[in-house]
Short mmCIF file of C-alpha atoms in Angstrom, two decimals:
data_model
loop_
_atom_site.label_atom_id
_atom_site.label_comp_id
_atom_site.label_asym_id
_atom_site.label_seq_id
_atom_site.Cartn_x
_atom_site.Cartn_y
_atom_site.Cartn_z
CA MET H 1 6.60 -17.86 16.03
CA THR H 2 8.12 -15.27 13.95
CA LYS H 3 5.12 -13.58 11.83
CA PRO H 4 6.06 -14.03 8.27
CA ILE H 5 4.53 -11.05 6.36
CA ILE H 6 5.67 -7.92 5.53
CA LEU H 7 2.98 -5.17 4.55
CA GLY H 8 3.78 -2.95 1.78
CA ILE H 9 1.48 0.24 1.90
CA ASP H 10 0.85 2.51 -0.93
CA PRO H 11 -1.27 4.90 0.71
CA GLY H 12 -4.07 7.18 -1.07
CA LEU H 13 -7.42 6.45 -2.43
CA TYR H 14 -6.00 4.46 -5.04
CA GLY H 15 -3.57 2.78 -2.86
CA ALA H 16 -2.93 -0.95 -2.09
CA LEU H 17 -1.96 -3.12 0.76
CA ALA H 18 0.27 -5.78 -0.32
CA LEU H 19 0.90 -9.03 2.16
CA VAL H 20 4.58 -9.70 1.08
CA LYS H 21 6.01 -13.60 2.59
CA MET H 22 9.08 -15.68 1.60
CA VAL H 23 7.83 -19.27 0.25
CA GLY H 24 11.40 -21.14 -0.24
CA GLY H 25 13.22 -17.76 -0.72
CA THR H 26 11.01 -16.68 -3.26
CA PRO H 27 8.89 -13.50 -2.58
CA ARG H 28 4.69 -14.05 -2.65
CA VAL H 29 2.63 -11.25 -2.55
CA GLU H 30 -1.23 -11.12 -1.80
CA VAL H 31 -2.44 -7.58 -2.81
CA HIS H 32 -5.71 -5.73 -1.85
CA ASP H 33 -6.85 -2.36 -2.83
CA ILE H 34 -7.49 -0.06 -0.36
CA PRO H 35 -11.10 -0.25 0.38
CA ILE H 36 -13.18 2.79 -0.71
CA HIS H 37 -16.62 3.80 -0.45
CA GLN H 38 -18.97 6.63 -1.37
CA VAL H 39 -19.90 9.29 1.02
CA ARG H 40 -22.14 12.37 0.47
CA ILE H 41 -21.18 15.68 0.76
CA ASN H 42 -22.16 19.04 0.10
CA GLY H 43 -25.13 17.25 -2.24
CA GLY H 44 -22.15 15.29 -4.24
CA TYR H 45 -20.21 11.94 -4.01
CA ARG H 46 -17.01 12.06 -3.05
CA ASN H 47 -14.65 8.78 -2.94
CA ARG H 48 -13.13 8.08 1.12
CA ILE H 49 -11.40 5.05 2.37
CA ASP H 50 -14.03 2.59 3.99
CA MET H 51 -12.82 2.71 7.66
CA ASP H 52 -15.28 -0.32 8.63
CA CYS H 53 -13.63 -2.50 6.01
CA ALA H 54 -10.27 -1.27 6.51
CA ALA H 55 -10.56 -2.09 10.13
CA ARG H 56 -11.60 -6.09 9.39
CA TRP H 57 -8.68 -6.53 6.89
CA PHE H 58 -6.30 -5.43 9.60
CA ILE H 59 -8.02 -7.64 11.98
CA ARG H 60 -8.22 -10.35 9.56
CA HIS H 61 -4.50 -9.95 8.79
CA ALA H 62 -2.48 -7.99 11.55
CA SER H 63 -1.75 -11.08 13.56
CA GLU H 64 0.74 -12.38 10.72
CA ILE H 65 2.38 -9.06 9.92
CA ARG H 66 6.15 -8.26 11.16
CA CYS H 67 6.04 -4.71 9.91
CA ALA H 68 4.50 -2.32 7.59
CA ILE H 69 6.50 -0.31 5.22
CA ILE H 70 4.55 2.86 4.22
CA GLU H 71 5.65 4.99 1.30
CA ASP H 72 6.09 8.09 3.24
CA VAL H 73 4.43 10.88 0.99
CA HIS H 74 3.18 14.30 1.50
CA ALA H 75 0.37 16.69 -0.28
CA MET H 76 1.86 18.34 -3.40
CA PRO H 77 2.20 22.42 -3.45
CA LYS H 78 -0.41 22.16 -6.59
CA ASP H 79 -3.07 20.00 -4.72
CA GLY H 80 -6.65 21.70 -4.04
CA SER H 81 -6.91 21.83 0.09
CA VAL H 82 -9.66 19.25 -0.06
CA GLN H 83 -7.90 16.89 -1.96
CA ALA H 84 -4.94 17.40 0.37
CA PHE H 85 -6.94 16.69 3.29
CA THR H 86 -8.32 13.64 2.17
CA PHE H 87 -5.02 12.24 1.22
CA GLY H 88 -3.41 13.27 4.76
CA TYR H 89 -6.88 11.76 6.34
CA GLY H 90 -6.40 8.74 4.22
CA VAL H 91 -2.45 8.21 5.33
CA GLY H 92 -3.35 9.01 8.88
CA LEU H 93 -6.05 6.45 9.13
CA LEU H 94 -3.92 3.72 7.68
CA HIS H 95 -1.33 4.57 10.02
CA ALA H 96 -3.29 4.66 12.90
CA PHE H 97 -4.68 1.00 11.75
CA CYS H 98 -1.08 -0.30 11.93
CA ARG H 99 -0.59 1.03 15.25
CA ALA H 100 -3.82 -0.04 16.83
CA HIS H 101 -2.51 -3.44 15.85
CA ASP H 102 1.24 -2.91 17.07
CA ILE H 103 2.42 -3.23 13.60
CA PRO H 104 5.94 -1.29 13.56
CA VAL H 105 6.04 1.29 10.60
CA GLN H 106 8.72 2.02 8.40
CA LEU H 107 8.21 5.14 6.24
CA VAL H 108 10.24 5.21 2.86
CA ALA H 109 10.48 8.35 0.73
CA PRO H 110 9.12 7.67 -2.78
CA HIS H 111 12.87 8.97 -4.39
CA THR H 112 14.79 6.35 -1.94
CA TRP H 113 12.72 3.07 -2.70
CA LYS H 114 12.13 3.57 -6.20
CA ALA H 115 16.11 4.05 -6.83
CA LYS H 116 16.17 0.72 -5.07
CA TYR H 117 14.48 -0.81 -8.14
CA GLY H 118 15.58 1.59 -10.86
CA LEU H 119 12.14 3.31 -10.67
CA SER H 120 11.04 6.89 -11.66
CA SER H 121 7.58 8.19 -11.75
CA ASP H 122 6.52 5.70 -14.75
CA LYS H 123 3.79 3.77 -13.28
CA ASP H 124 4.17 1.08 -15.85
CA LYS H 125 7.57 0.49 -15.16
CA SER H 126 6.61 -0.28 -11.62
CA ARG H 127 4.11 -2.87 -12.92
CA THR H 128 6.82 -4.25 -15.17
CA VAL H 129 9.40 -4.60 -12.33
CA ALA H 130 6.62 -6.05 -9.88
CA SER H 131 5.79 -8.40 -12.44
CA ARG H 132 9.70 -9.65 -12.67
CA PHE H 133 10.00 -10.03 -8.88
CA PHE H 134 6.41 -11.99 -8.50
CA PRO H 135 5.91 -13.84 -11.64
CA HIS H 136 2.83 -15.40 -9.94
CA SER H 137 1.24 -12.55 -9.57
CA GLY H 138 1.81 -10.55 -12.40
CA ASN H 139 -1.93 -10.68 -13.24
CA ALA H 140 -2.70 -8.68 -9.95
CA TRP H 141 -1.70 -5.27 -11.84
CA THR H 142 -2.21 -5.63 -15.20
CA LEU H 143 -4.05 -2.57 -15.90
CA ALA H 144 -2.69 0.87 -15.94
CA ARG H 145 -4.81 1.88 -12.73
CA HIS H 146 -3.16 -0.91 -10.62
CA ASP H 147 0.19 0.78 -10.28
CA GLY H 148 -0.81 1.04 -6.55
CA ARG H 149 -0.80 -2.51 -6.24
CA ALA H 150 2.75 -3.02 -7.85
CA GLU H 151 4.07 -0.66 -5.63
CA ALA H 152 2.83 -1.92 -2.80
CA ALA H 153 4.38 -5.06 -3.43
CA LEU H 154 7.67 -3.68 -3.83
CA LEU H 155 7.49 -1.55 -0.71
CA GLY H 156 6.62 -5.00 0.89
CA LEU H 157 9.52 -6.83 -0.81
CA LEU H 158 11.90 -3.90 0.19
CA GLY H 159 11.18 -4.77 4.16
CA PHE H 160 12.69 -7.90 3.30
CA THR H 161 15.58 -6.80 1.08
CA GLU H 162 16.38 -3.98 4.02
CA GLY H 163 16.02 -6.53 6.89
CA TRP H 164 13.56 -4.25 8.29
CA GLY H 165 10.86 -5.79 10.95
#
């Protein structure tokens, strides 16, 4: 049986996992925030990816995922060392979960995939464009902070339009 779903991943603590499939030629999406929890570090609390919750998510969904499209992101020169480490660690975890479940990964640079949809760094535009392609799911990214959900959905859709997986 062909695996019907392409997983779009907008990595990072406030990113998302989008399960995209075609139903009668129409794209449908189910979006999940990357699971996070607070960890006590040096007397304070920091958000980190909840590995146990993420592992359970992948166990639950991996059998139907054809491939994962992950935004190929990197730490920026102005990022602090802790921020860059946390970001890289989280991206690495998502790659590891895909690999552990034999989900092939396609990396796409932000400027490459955003150009396909006429997007820039404007997060509001990402939400607007995602609502056009996924009219049944527009309520998943109504808030500005949910731009990662919209971008994950668009990455998953790109997997179909580019014929990946």
